Coordinates of C-alpha atoms in Angstrom, one line a residue:
X1004 CA 13.4 -36.0 -21.7
X1005 CA 9.6 -36.2 -21.8
X1006 CA 7.9 -33.8 -24.0
X1007 CA 5.6 -31.5 -21.8
X1008 CA 2.7 -29.4 -22.2
X1009 CA 2.6 -26.2 -20.1
X1010 CA -0.8 -24.1 -19.7
X1011 CA -1.4 -20.7 -18.1
X1012 CA -4.3 -21.8 -15.2
X1013 CA -7.2 -19.4 -15.0
X1014 CA -9.7 -20.6 -12.9
X1015 CA -12.8 -18.9 -11.7
X1016 CA -12.0 -16.3 -8.7
X1017 CA -14.3 -18.3 -6.1
X1018 CA -13.6 -15.0 -3.6
X1019 CA -16.7 -13.6 -5.4
X1020 CA -18.8 -16.8 -4.6
X1021 CA -21.1 -16.8 -1.7
X1022 CA -20.5 -20.1 0.2
X1023 CA -23.2 -22.0 -1.6
X1024 CA -21.1 -21.4 -4.9
X1025 CA -17.7 -22.4 -4.2
X1026 CA -19.1 -25.5 -2.4
X1027 CA -20.5 -26.4 -6.0
X1028 CA -17.0 -25.1 -7.9
X1029 CA -15.2 -27.3 -5.4
X1030 CA -17.1 -30.5 -5.8
X1031 CA -17.0 -30.2 -9.4
X1032 CA -13.3 -29.6 -9.2
X1033 CA -13.1 -32.9 -7.3
X1034 CA -14.9 -34.5 -10.1
X1035 CA -12.6 -33.5 -12.5
X1036 CA -9.6 -34.6 -10.3
X1037 CA -11.3 -38.0 -10.0
X1038 CA -11.2 -38.5 -13.6
X1039 CA -7.8 -37.2 -14.9
X1040 CA -6.0 -40.0 -17.3
X1041 CA -3.7 -42.1 -15.4
X1042 CA -1.5 -43.5 -17.7
X1043 CA -1.4 -44.1 -21.3
X1044 CA -3.8 -47.2 -22.8
X1045 CA -1.9 -50.7 -24.1
X1046 CA -3.3 -52.5 -27.0
X1047 CA -4.2 -56.4 -25.4
X1048 CA -4.9 -55.0 -21.4
X1049 CA -7.9 -53.5 -20.0
X1050 CA -7.6 -49.9 -18.1
X1051 CA -9.3 -51.3 -15.1
X1052 CA -6.9 -54.3 -15.3
X1053 CA -5.4 -54.5 -12.0
X1054 CA -2.2 -56.3 -13.3
X1055 CA -2.0 -53.5 -16.1
X1056 CA -0.9 -51.3 -12.9
X1057 CA 1.7 -53.4 -12.3
X1058 CA 2.5 -54.1 -16.3
X1059 CA 2.9 -50.0 -17.0
X1060 CA 5.0 -49.6 -14.4
X1061 CA 8.2 -50.7 -16.5
X1062 CA 8.1 -47.5 -18.4
X1063 CA 7.6 -44.0 -16.1
X1064 CA 6.8 -42.4 -19.9
X1065 CA 3.6 -44.2 -19.8
X1066 CA 2.6 -42.4 -16.1
X1067 CA 0.6 -39.4 -16.7
X1068 CA 1.6 -36.4 -14.3
X1069 CA 0.4 -33.1 -13.3
X1070 CA 2.7 -30.2 -12.1
X1071 CA 0.9 -26.9 -10.3
X1072 CA 3.3 -24.0 -9.9
X1073 CA 1.8 -20.6 -8.0
X1074 CA 4.4 -18.2 -8.8
X1075 CA 3.9 -14.5 -7.6
X1076 CA 0.2 -15.3 -7.7
X1077 CA 0.3 -16.5 -11.3
X1078 CA -0.8 -20.3 -11.8
X1079 CA 0.9 -22.8 -14.1
X1080 CA 0.5 -26.3 -15.0
X1081 CA 3.0 -28.9 -16.7
X1082 CA 2.4 -32.3 -17.5
X1083 CA 3.0 -35.4 -19.6
X1084 CA -0.8 -35.5 -21.0
X1085 CA -0.8 -35.2 -24.4
X1086 CA -4.7 -34.5 -24.0
X1087 CA -5.6 -31.1 -22.6
X1088 CA -7.0 -31.7 -19.2
X1089 CA -10.5 -30.8 -18.5
X1090 CA -10.9 -29.0 -14.8
X1091 CA -14.4 -27.4 -14.6
X1092 CA -15.1 -23.7 -14.1
X1093 CA -10.7 -23.4 -14.8
X1094 CA -9.9 -22.4 -18.4
X1095 CA -6.4 -23.4 -19.5
X1096 CA -4.0 -21.5 -21.7
X1097 CA -1.6 -23.4 -23.6
X1098 CA 1.8 -21.4 -23.7
X1099 CA 3.8 -21.2 -26.6
X1100 CA 6.7 -24.4 -27.4
X1101 CA 9.5 -24.3 -25.4
X1102 CA 8.2 -22.3 -22.0
X1103 CA 9.1 -23.8 -19.3
X1104 CA 8.1 -23.0 -15.5
X1105 CA 11.8 -21.0 -15.1
X1106 CA 10.9 -18.9 -17.8
X1107 CA 8.4 -17.0 -16.1
X1108 CA 10.1 -16.5 -12.9
X1109 CA 13.3 -18.3 -12.5
X1110 CA 15.5 -16.9 -14.8
X1111 CA 15.5 -18.7 -18.1
X1112 CA 17.1 -21.5 -19.5
X1113 CA 20.4 -20.8 -17.4
X1114 CA 19.0 -21.5 -14.7
X1115 CA 20.2 -25.2 -15.0
X1116 CA 24.0 -24.0 -15.9
X1117 CA 26.5 -22.7 -14.1
X1118 CA 24.3 -24.2 -10.5
X1119 CA 26.4 -24.6 -7.3
X1120 CA 24.6 -26.6 -4.8
X1121 CA 25.5 -25.6 -0.8
X1122 CA 24.5 -27.8 2.0
X1123 CA 20.5 -26.8 1.7
X1124 CA 20.5 -24.0 -1.2
X1125 CA 21.0 -23.5 -4.6
X1126 CA 22.7 -20.7 -6.4
X1127 CA 21.9 -19.9 -9.7
X1128 CA 22.1 -16.6 -11.9
X1129 CA 23.2 -15.2 -8.8
X1130 CA 20.0 -16.0 -6.9
X1131 CA 19.9 -18.4 -4.2
X1132 CA 17.0 -20.3 -3.7
X1133 CA 15.8 -23.0 -0.9
X1134 CA 13.2 -26.0 -1.4
X1135 CA 10.9 -26.6 1.9
X1136 CA 9.4 -29.5 1.4
X1137 CA 6.1 -30.4 2.8
X1138 CA 7.3 -33.0 4.6
X1139 CA 3.6 -33.9 6.6
X1140 CA 0.3 -32.1 6.1
X1141 CA -2.0 -30.9 7.9
X1142 CA -5.0 -32.3 8.8
X1143 CA -7.6 -29.6 7.9
X1144 CA -6.8 -27.0 5.1
X1145 CA -8.4 -24.2 3.3
X1146 CA -8.7 -24.1 -0.3
X1147 CA -5.8 -22.6 -2.0
X1148 CA -4.5 -21.1 1.6
X1149 CA -1.0 -22.3 0.9
X1150 CA -0.7 -19.4 -2.0
X1151 CA -1.1 -16.9 1.3
X1152 CA 2.2 -18.2 2.5
X1153 CA 4.7 -17.4 -1.3
X1154 CA 5.6 -19.8 -4.2
X1155 CA 5.2 -22.9 -4.3
X1156 CA 4.5 -25.9 -6.6
X1157 CA 2.2 -29.3 -6.3
X1158 CA 3.1 -32.3 -8.1
X1159 CA 0.5 -35.5 -8.3
X1160 CA -0.9 -38.4 -10.3
X1161 CA -3.6 -40.2 -10.0
X1162 CA -3.4 -44.0 -7.7
X1163 CA -5.4 -46.8 -10.1
X1164 CA -8.6 -47.0 -8.4
X1165 CA -8.4 -50.8 -7.9
X1166 CA -5.2 -50.9 -6.2
X1167 CA -6.7 -47.4 -4.1
X1168 CA -9.4 -49.3 -2.8
X1169 CA -7.7 -53.0 -2.3
X1170 CA -5.1 -50.7 0.0
X1171 CA -7.5 -48.4 1.8
X1172 CA -9.8 -52.1 2.2
X1173 CA -6.8 -53.4 3.7
X1174 CA -6.6 -51.0 6.6
X1175 CA -9.9 -51.0 7.2
X1176 CA -9.8 -54.6 7.9
X1177 CA -6.9 -54.1 10.1
X1178 CA -8.7 -51.2 12.3
X1179 CA -11.4 -53.9 12.2
X1180 CA -9.9 -56.4 14.3
X1181 CA -9.4 -54.1 17.0
X1182 CA -12.9 -53.7 17.7
X1183 CA -13.6 -56.5 19.5
X1184 CA -10.5 -56.1 21.7
X1185 CA -11.2 -56.2 25.6
X1186 CA -9.7 -52.3 25.9
X1187 CA -11.0 -49.7 23.4
X1188 CA -8.8 -48.2 21.3
X1189 CA -9.9 -45.3 20.0
X1190 CA -8.0 -43.8 17.5
X1191 CA -8.2 -47.1 15.5
X1192 CA -11.8 -47.0 15.8
X1193 CA -11.7 -43.4 14.1
X1194 CA -9.5 -45.1 11.5
X1195 CA -11.8 -47.7 11.2
X1196 CA -14.8 -45.1 10.3
X1197 CA -12.4 -42.9 8.3
X1198 CA -11.6 -45.9 5.9
X1199 CA -15.0 -47.1 5.9
X1200 CA -16.0 -43.9 4.7
X1201 CA -13.1 -43.3 2.0
X1202 CA -13.9 -47.1 0.6
X1203 CA -17.7 -46.1 0.2
X1204 CA -16.8 -42.7 -1.3
X1205 CA -14.7 -44.3 -3.4
X1206 CA -17.0 -47.3 -4.5
X1207 CA -19.4 -44.0 -5.3
X1208 CA -16.9 -42.7 -7.8
X1209 CA -16.6 -39.1 -5.4
X1210 CA -13.4 -39.8 -3.8
X1211 CA -9.7 -41.2 -5.7
X1212 CA -6.1 -41.2 -4.1
X1213 CA -3.3 -39.7 -5.7
X1214 CA 0.1 -39.9 -5.1
X1215 CA 1.4 -35.9 -4.0
X1216 CA 4.8 -34.2 -3.2
X1217 CA 5.1 -30.3 -2.9
X1218 CA 7.3 -27.7 -2.4
X1219 CA 7.7 -24.3 -1.5
X1220 CA 10.3 -22.4 -3.7
X1221 CA 12.5 -19.5 -1.7
X1222 CA 14.4 -17.2 -3.6
X1223 CA 16.9 -13.9 -2.2
X1224 CA 19.7 -11.8 -3.3
X1225 CA 21.8 -13.3 -0.6
X1226 CA 22.1 -16.3 2.2
X1227 CA 21.1 -13.9 5.3
X1228 CA 17.9 -12.7 3.4
X1229 CA 17.1 -16.4 2.3
X1230 CA 17.7 -17.1 5.8
X1231 CA 15.2 -14.5 7.6
X1232 CA 12.3 -15.9 4.4
X1233 CA 13.0 -19.2 5.6
X1234 CA 12.7 -18.8 9.4
X1235 CA 9.4 -17.0 8.8
X1236 CA 8.1 -19.9 6.5
X1237 CA 8.6 -22.8 8.5
X1238 CA 7.0 -20.3 11.7
X1239 CA 4.0 -19.9 9.5
X1240 CA 3.8 -23.6 8.0
X1241 CA 3.9 -25.0 11.3
X1242 CA 0.8 -22.2 12.5
X1243 CA -0.5 -24.2 10.1
X1244 CA 0.1 -27.5 11.3
X1245 CA 2.5 -28.5 7.9
X1246 CA 5.6 -30.4 8.9
X1247 CA 8.4 -28.5 6.6
X1248 CA 11.6 -29.9 5.4
X1249 CA 14.6 -27.9 4.2
X1250 CA 15.5 -30.0 1.3
X1251 CA 19.5 -31.1 1.6
X1252 CA 20.9 -34.6 0.6
X1253 CA 18.3 -34.7 -2.2
X1254 CA 18.9 -31.4 -3.7
X1255 CA 21.4 -32.7 -6.9
X1256 CA 18.6 -34.8 -7.7
X1257 CA 15.2 -33.0 -6.8
X1258 CA 16.6 -29.5 -8.2
X1259 CA 16.0 -30.2 -11.9
X1260 CA 12.4 -31.9 -11.3
X1261 CA 11.4 -28.5 -9.5
X1262 CA 12.8 -25.8 -11.2
X1263 CA 12.8 -27.3 -15.0
X1264 CA 11.1 -29.7 -17.1
X1265 CA 11.6 -33.1 -15.4
X1266 CA 9.7 -36.0 -14.1
X1267 CA 8.4 -35.5 -10.8
X1268 CA 10.2 -38.8 -8.5
X1269 CA 7.5 -39.2 -5.8
X1270 CA 10.2 -39.7 -3.1
X1271 CA 8.9 -37.5 -0.6
X1272 CA 4.7 -38.4 -1.7
X1273 CA 1.9 -38.7 0.3
X1274 CA -1.3 -40.1 -0.4
X1275 CA -4.1 -38.4 -0.1
X1276 CA -7.7 -38.0 -1.1
X1277 CA -9.5 -35.6 -3.9
X1278 CA -11.2 -34.2 -1.6
X1279 CA -8.5 -33.1 0.4
X1280 CA -5.7 -32.1 -2.8
X1281 CA -8.2 -29.9 -4.0
X1282 CA -7.4 -28.0 -1.3
X1283 CA -3.7 -27.7 -2.0
X1284 CA -4.1 -27.1 -5.7
X1285 CA -3.4 -23.2 -5.9
X1286 CA -6.4 -22.0 -7.6
X1287 CA -6.9 -18.2 -6.5
X1288 CA -7.3 -16.0 -9.3
X1289 CA -8.1 -12.5 -8.9
X1290 CA -9.5 -10.5 -12.0
X1291 CA -12.5 -8.4 -12.9
X1292 CA -11.3 -7.5 -16.7
X1293 CA -8.4 -8.3 -18.8
X1294 CA -6.9 -4.2 -18.8
X1295 CA -8.1 -1.1 -17.7
X1296 CA -7.6 1.2 -14.6
X1297 CA -5.3 -0.7 -12.3
X1298 CA -6.6 -1.8 -8.6
X1299 CA -5.1 -4.0 -5.9
X1300 CA -7.2 -6.5 -4.5
X1301 CA -6.6 -7.5 -0.5
X1302 CA -3.5 -9.9 -1.5
X1303 CA -2.3 -7.0 -3.3
X1304 CA -2.7 -8.6 -6.5
X1305 CA -3.3 -6.1 -9.6
X1306 CA -6.7 -5.8 -10.5
X1307 CA -8.6 -4.3 -13.5
X1308 CA -11.2 -2.5 -14.4
X1309 CA -12.5 -1.0 -18.2
X1310 CA -14.7 1.4 -17.9
X1311 CA -16.2 1.2 -21.3
X1312 CA -16.0 -2.5 -21.4
X1313 CA -18.2 -4.2 -24.3
X1314 CA -19.4 -6.9 -22.6
X1315 CA -21.1 -4.2 -19.9
X1316 CA -25.0 -3.5 -20.5
X1317 CA -23.6 0.5 -20.0
X1318 CA -20.8 2.1 -19.1
X1319 CA -22.6 4.0 -16.3
X1320 CA -21.3 3.8 -12.4
X1321 CA -22.9 4.3 -9.5
X1322 CA -20.4 5.7 -6.9
X1323 CA -21.8 5.4 -3.3
X1324 CA -20.4 5.8 -0.1
X1325 CA -20.0 7.9 3.2
X1326 CA -18.1 11.0 3.4
X1327 CA -14.2 10.2 3.5
X1328 CA -14.6 6.8 2.2
X1329 CA -13.0 7.6 -0.8
X1330 CA -15.7 7.6 -3.6
X1331 CA -14.6 11.2 -5.3
X1332 CA -11.6 10.1 -5.1
X1333 CA -12.1 6.9 -7.1
X1334 CA -14.2 8.8 -9.5
X1335 CA -11.4 11.2 -10.2
X1336 CA -8.8 8.4 -11.0
X1337 CA -11.0 7.3 -13.2
X1338 CA -11.6 10.7 -14.9
X1339 CA -8.2 11.1 -15.1
X1340 CA -7.1 7.9 -16.6
X1341 CA -9.8 8.5 -19.4
X1342 CA -8.3 12.0 -19.9
X1343 CA -4.9 11.0 -20.7
X1344 CA -6.5 9.0 -23.0
X1345 CA -8.3 11.8 -24.9
X1346 CA -11.7 10.7 -23.8
X1347 CA -14.1 14.2 -23.4
X1348 CA -15.7 14.7 -19.7
X1349 CA -17.9 17.4 -18.3
X1350 CA -18.2 17.3 -14.7
X1351 CA -20.7 18.9 -12.4
X1352 CA -19.2 19.3 -9.1
X1353 CA -20.9 19.9 -5.6
X1354 CA -18.3 21.8 -3.1
X1355 CA -15.0 22.0 -5.1
X1356 CA -14.2 18.1 -5.0
X1357 CA -13.2 18.1 -8.9
X1358 CA -11.8 21.6 -8.9
X1359 CA -8.1 20.9 -8.3
X1360 CA -8.6 17.9 -11.2
X1361 CA -9.6 20.3 -13.5
X1362 CA -7.4 22.7 -13.6
X1363 CA -4.6 20.2 -14.1
X1364 CA -6.1 18.9 -17.1
X1365 CA -7.3 22.1 -18.4
X1366 CA -10.7 21.9 -17.7
X1367 CA -13.1 24.9 -19.4
X1368 CA -14.8 26.2 -16.5
X1369 CA -18.6 27.2 -17.9
X1370 CA -19.3 30.6 -18.1
X1371 CA -22.0 31.9 -15.7
X1372 CA -24.5 31.9 -18.0
X1373 CA -25.4 29.9 -21.4
X1374 CA -28.1 29.9 -24.1
X1375 CA -30.5 27.2 -24.1
X1376 CA -31.2 27.1 -27.7
X1377 CA -27.6 26.4 -28.9
X1378 CA -29.3 23.1 -28.9
X1379 CA -32.3 23.4 -31.2
X1380 CA -34.4 19.7 -29.8
X1381 CA -38.0 19.9 -29.0
X1382 CA -37.8 17.2 -26.4
X1383 CA -34.6 18.9 -24.9
X1384 CA -36.3 22.7 -24.6
X1385 CA -39.1 21.3 -23.3
X1386 CA -37.4 19.2 -20.6
X1387 CA -35.5 22.1 -19.4
X1388 CA -38.7 24.9 -19.0
X1389 CA -40.6 22.4 -16.8
X1390 CA -37.5 22.1 -14.8
X1391 CA -38.5 25.4 -13.4
X1392 CA -42.2 24.8 -13.0
X1393 CA -43.0 23.6 -9.4
X1394 CA -43.7 19.9 -9.9
X1395 CA -47.3 20.7 -8.3
X1396 CA -48.3 22.6 -11.1
X1397 CA -47.7 20.2 -13.7
X1398 CA -49.4 18.1 -15.7
X1399 CA -49.4 15.6 -18.7
X1400 CA -51.7 17.6 -20.1
X1401 CA -49.6 21.1 -19.8
X1402 CA -46.3 19.1 -20.8
X1403 CA -48.0 17.8 -24.3
X1404 CA -48.9 21.5 -24.8
X1405 CA -45.6 22.7 -24.2
X1406 CA -44.1 20.6 -26.2
X1407 CA -46.2 21.2 -29.5
X1408 CA -46.2 25.0 -29.1
X1409 CA -42.4 24.3 -29.3
X1410 CA -42.3 22.1 -32.0
X1411 CA -44.5 25.2 -33.9
X1412 CA -42.4 28.2 -32.8
X1413 CA -38.8 26.4 -32.8
X1414 CA -37.7 27.3 -36.7
X1415 CA -38.4 31.1 -36.4
X1416 CA -37.0 31.7 -33.1
X1417 CA -33.9 33.5 -32.7
X1418 CA -33.2 33.4 -28.7
X1419 CA -34.5 31.4 -25.8
X1420 CA -36.1 34.6 -24.1
X1421 CA -38.2 35.0 -27.3
X1422 CA -39.4 31.0 -27.2
X1423 CA -40.7 31.6 -23.2
X1424 CA -42.5 35.2 -24.5
X1425 CA -44.3 32.8 -27.4
X1426 CA -45.2 30.2 -24.7
X1427 CA -46.2 32.6 -22.7
X1428 CA -49.2 33.8 -24.8
X1429 CA -51.0 30.4 -25.2
X1430 CA -49.7 29.4 -21.2
X1431 CA -50.5 32.6 -19.4
X1432 CA -47.7 33.6 -16.6
X1433 CA -45.0 30.7 -17.9
X1434 CA -42.5 33.9 -18.1
X1435 CA -43.0 34.5 -14.2
X1436 CA -41.2 31.2 -13.7
X1437 CA -38.2 33.1 -15.3
X1438 CA -38.1 36.3 -14.1
X1439 CA -35.1 35.8 -12.0
X1440 CA -32.9 33.5 -14.1
X1441 CA -32.6 35.8 -17.7
X1442 CA -29.2 36.9 -16.0
X1443 CA -28.0 33.1 -16.6
X1444 CA -29.4 33.0 -20.1
X1445 CA -27.7 34.4 -23.2
X1446 CA -27.6 33.8 -27.1
X1447 CA -24.0 33.0 -27.5
X1448 CA -22.8 29.9 -29.7
X1449 CA -20.1 28.1 -27.9
X1450 CA -18.2 25.6 -29.1
X1451 CA -17.9 22.5 -26.6
X1452 CA -15.1 22.1 -25.0
X1453 CA -12.7 19.0 -24.3
X1454 CA -13.3 19.0 -21.1
X1455 CA -16.2 21.3 -19.2
X1456 CA -16.0 21.9 -15.3
X1457 CA -18.9 22.8 -13.3
X1458 CA -18.7 24.0 -9.9
X1459 CA -22.7 23.9 -9.3
X1460 CA -22.1 25.6 -5.8
X1461 CA -21.8 29.1 -7.8
X1462 CA -25.0 28.9 -9.1
X1463 CA -28.5 29.6 -7.0
X1464 CA -30.8 26.4 -6.6
X1465 CA -33.3 27.6 -9.2
X1466 CA -31.0 27.7 -12.3
X1467 CA -29.5 24.5 -11.1
X1468 CA -31.9 22.3 -12.9
X1469 CA -32.3 23.4 -16.7
X1470 CA -28.3 24.0 -16.0
X1471 CA -28.1 19.8 -16.0
X1472 CA -30.3 19.6 -18.9
X1473 CA -28.3 22.0 -20.9
X1474 CA -25.1 20.2 -20.0
X1475 CA -26.7 16.9 -21.1
X1476 CA -27.8 17.7 -24.1
X1477 CA -24.2 19.5 -24.6
X1478 CA -22.7 15.9 -23.7
X1479 CA -24.3 14.3 -26.0
X1480 CA -23.0 16.4 -28.9
X1481 CA -19.4 15.6 -27.9
X1482 CA -17.1 13.1 -30.7
X1483 CA -15.9 10.1 -29.3
X1484 CA -15.7 8.2 -26.0
X1485 CA -16.8 10.8 -23.0
X1486 CA -17.9 11.2 -19.3
X1487 CA -20.7 12.8 -17.5
X1488 CA -19.5 13.3 -13.6
X1489 CA -22.8 13.6 -11.6
X1490 CA -21.7 14.3 -7.9
X1491 CA -24.7 14.9 -5.6
X1492 CA -27.1 16.3 -7.8
X1493 CA -30.3 14.5 -8.0
X1494 CA -32.0 16.7 -5.9
X1495 CA -32.4 19.4 -8.5
X1496 CA -34.0 17.2 -11.1
X1497 CA -37.2 15.9 -9.7
X1498 CA -39.7 17.2 -12.2
X1499 CA -37.3 15.6 -15.4
X1500 CA -36.7 11.8 -13.8
X1501 CA -37.8 10.3 -17.3
X1502 CA -35.8 12.9 -18.7
X1503 CA -32.9 11.6 -17.2
X1504 CA -33.3 7.7 -17.4
X1505 CA -33.5 7.8 -21.2
X1506 CA -30.1 9.8 -21.2
X1507 CA -28.7 7.3 -19.2
X1508 CA -30.1 4.7 -21.4
X1509 CA -28.6 6.0 -24.5
X1510 CA -25.1 7.4 -23.1
X1511 CA -23.9 3.9 -24.3
X1512 CA -25.2 4.5 -27.7
X1513 CA -23.4 7.5 -28.2
X1514 CA -20.2 6.1 -26.3
X1515 CA -20.8 8.2 -22.5
X1516 CA -20.3 6.7 -19.3
X1517 CA -22.3 8.8 -16.3
X1518 CA -20.4 8.6 -13.1
X1519 CA -22.7 9.3 -10.5
X1520 CA -21.8 9.8 -7.0
X1521 CA -24.0 9.6 -3.7
X1522 CA -24.0 9.6 -0.1
X1523 CA -25.2 6.0 0.4
X1524 CA -27.5 3.2 -0.9
X1525 CA -30.3 4.7 1.3
X1526 CA -30.4 8.0 -0.7
X1527 CA -31.7 5.7 -3.5
X1528 CA -34.7 4.3 -2.0
X1529 CA -36.2 7.5 -1.9
X1530 CA -36.9 10.3 -4.5
X1531 CA -38.1 8.6 -7.7
X1532 CA -35.1 10.0 -9.8
X1533 CA -32.6 8.1 -7.1
X1534 CA -34.5 5.2 -7.3
X1535 CA -34.3 4.8 -11.3
X1536 CA -30.4 5.4 -10.9
X1537 CA -29.1 2.4 -9.5
X1538 CA -30.6 0.3 -12.1
X1539 CA -29.3 2.2 -15.0
X1540 CA -25.7 1.9 -13.6
X1541 CA -24.9 -1.7 -14.6
X1542 CA -21.9 -1.3 -12.7
X1543 CA -21.6 0.1 -8.8
X1544 CA -19.0 0.8 -6.7
X1545 CA -20.0 0.5 -3.0
X1546 CA -17.1 2.5 0.1
X1547 CA -17.8 2.1 3.5
X1548 CA -21.7 3.3 4.6
X1549 CA -24.5 1.9 6.6
X1550 CA -26.1 -1.0 5.4
X1551 CA -29.5 -1.4 5.6
X1552 CA -32.1 -3.6 3.2
X1553 CA -32.1 -2.6 -0.1
X1554 CA -33.4 -4.0 -3.2
X1555 CA -30.3 -3.5 -4.8
X1556 CA -28.2 -5.1 -2.2
X1557 CA -28.1 -8.8 -1.9
X1558 CA -27.1 -10.8 1.5
X1559 CA -23.9 -11.5 -0.1
X1560 CA -23.7 -7.5 -0.9
X1561 CA -24.3 -6.4 2.5
X1562 CA -21.5 -8.8 3.8
X1563 CA -19.2 -7.8 1.6
X1564 CA -19.4 -3.8 2.2
X1565 CA -20.0 -4.2 5.8
X1566 CA -16.0 -5.5 5.8
X1567 CA -15.0 -2.8 4.0
X1568 CA -12.0 -0.2 5.8
X1569 CA -10.2 2.6 4.4
X1570 CA -6.8 3.7 6.2
X1571 CA -6.6 7.5 5.6
X1572 CA -3.9 8.7 3.2
X1573 CA -3.2 4.8 2.3
X1574 CA -5.9 3.4 0.8
X1575 CA -9.6 3.2 0.1
X1576 CA -12.0 -0.2 -0.2
X1577 CA -14.7 -0.4 -2.3
X1578 CA -16.8 -3.3 -3.5
X1579 CA -17.4 -3.6 -7.5
X1580 CA -20.8 -5.3 -8.4
X1581 CA -20.9 -5.3 -11.9
X1582 CA -23.0 -7.3 -14.2
X1583 CA -20.7 -10.9 -13.6
X1584 CA -18.4 -9.6 -11.5
X1585 CA -18.5 -8.6 -7.3
X1586 CA -15.3 -7.9 -5.8
X1587 CA -13.9 -6.1 -3.3
X1588 CA -11.2 -4.2 -4.7
X1589 CA -8.5 -1.0 -3.0
X1590 CA -7.1 1.9 -4.7
X1591 CA -4.0 3.6 -3.4
X1592 CA -3.5 6.9 -4.3
X1593 CA -0.1 8.3 -5.8
X1594 CA 0.8 11.5 -4.5
X1595 CA 0.0 13.5 -7.0
X1596 CA -3.7 11.8 -7.4
X1597 CA -4.0 12.2 -3.2
X1598 CA -3.0 16.3 -3.5
X1599 CA -5.4 16.6 -6.7
X1600 CA -8.4 14.6 -4.7
X1601 CA -8.4 15.3 -1.3
X1602 CA -10.7 17.5 0.4
X1603 CA -8.8 17.4 4.0
X1604 CA -8.8 21.2 5.2
X1605 CA -5.0 20.9 6.4
X1606 CA -4.2 19.5 3.1
X1607 CA -6.1 22.1 1.3
X1608 CA -4.8 24.8 3.7
X1609 CA -0.9 23.7 2.9
X1610 CA -1.6 23.8 -0.9
X1611 CA -3.5 27.1 -1.1
X1612 CA 0.0 28.8 0.9
X1613 CA 2.1 27.4 -1.5
X1614 CA 0.0 28.1 -4.4
X1615 CA -0.3 31.6 -3.5
X1616 CA 3.7 31.8 -3.2
X1617 CA 4.2 30.4 -7.0
X1618 CA 1.1 31.2 -8.9
X1619 CA 3.1 34.4 -10.7
X1620 CA 5.8 32.1 -11.6
X1621 CA 4.4 28.4 -12.6
X1622 CA 0.9 27.4 -14.6
X1623 CA -1.4 25.3 -12.2
X1624 CA -0.1 21.8 -13.1
X1625 CA 3.7 22.8 -12.6
X1626 CA 3.0 24.3 -9.4
X1627 CA 1.2 20.7 -7.8
X1628 CA 3.9 19.1 -9.7
X1629 CA 6.5 21.3 -7.6
X1630 CA 4.2 20.9 -4.9
X1631 CA 4.0 17.2 -4.7
X1632 CA 7.9 16.6 -5.4
X1633 CA 8.7 19.1 -2.0
X1634 CA 6.0 17.4 0.1
X1635 CA 7.2 14.2 -0.7
X1636 CA 10.6 13.5 -2.0
X1637 CA 12.4 16.8 -1.2
X1638 CA 12.3 16.5 2.6
X1639 CA 8.9 18.4 3.8
X1640 CA 7.1 22.2 2.5
X1641 CA 9.3 24.9 4.4

């Protein structure tokens, strides 16, 4: 048996490319295919020699072949080529010695033992397999379109250039004779033009001819299921104008070449050019990060997003979309996953969206009053004070004076009220801005909670800006990885845009990530702060929304956002845009995640009734779990 090398194939995700980028990708890929080696060199013969192409036929071991597999949307390559094949923008990860294709999907070494050959199926390892040959190719095929139909393999080898040119040129000459017949042969004329164009492309090195054969691999637990899968596949292949053939007589000979490390026989081969072969080869590889929070693609493949991805410029995320599109539930998914890992968090909630999640994870609800002087930073205290002053009364001169006075008096102060009164002696009537706010300030020094929850709707508008400034400063003092979730609070911080910008820029340095939630990207075009926030978030999650021209969106982005869909209680689609990725993904909430994050009135009333009946007996997390069990698994709620 020949020594084969096995590779995991990791192509670029061309779903994240625009049409021009896709065209360049496949153009470069075709060039790579045209340059793969045909066979081993032999001393005394030139590689391009026409006669050497026949002499080398004396041993199959001299001819290089390539076996591409798409198995459960994972891609593999087997080859007897000793050198690592080079394909443009495709990474090949060599797998450990001894690994073969059937180790990954088809049951391991015993696939070739205890094999029973039926009339048109194989039974091995208590599984039933059927091979559906691609007996005739379609004239038109989209790139990697075959991957939509299931597991398949594609074997090919490049035909010697001089030999293939001679064969194509012979066809051209044969059809050329028909050009001068008394009655036009339209089909022959078309074949002549096609052959002439192909010869020209081959002369220019743009195209080569390949021997290609391919099979779909069906597997099932019983023959009935195998029959259902066969009928479905054959119908799909015919719709794509591909002619299928169920392998029967040749099973004993072909099965080892497909399911194990056998040499392709090319008994059912076709001879397409590289342009067509490029579309046959499976190349779909959907990917954002190697690990992280699991979401799904439209093809139902798992895809991962890592919040604290080291390659990112920062860890901040902008979540943007209309009400009901799922942005808050996705934010809670990210928050929950990180809380399980021990990440600290502060959540600024508007409208109780995070309330159940906070209660489930033991979030500490912030007291109605707080101590601004708990953190003795002059810069922070200045920002807190100016957040209360009307914008039209602020000036650079006043801000400078405030900062100097805070620096001068801070060492001797014992309370925030004392600070404001001292400043008022130099800045008359400053204390009047705080006249209605004193009940929200105290002198208590509190230890920082691992998870702090703040429902901003419980506070009057006048105190929200200084409260947010205080929480941002508290966030900086949390240890380790941390998340700050902001839900629609930007309108309260119009005096502090430069400070918020500075904080967002430095969150990464302190191991922090911001989750900034807003209704639509158009909201980020108005105020100075809301326009800054998207620039400070290297990752953006766009949900369903009306799309208009924006400096933050390209035409490619807008097209992707317009295509988003959401199915209530099933999934939310959103478009992920990072410094390196742009991909539509789906979030399928578990029953627990849905019940923690839903804002639906009927869901809310149903839970509240259940909670009232059980609150004296169980803690909140246990009540939620029981509610989910009864609603989804135990036949419903009474």
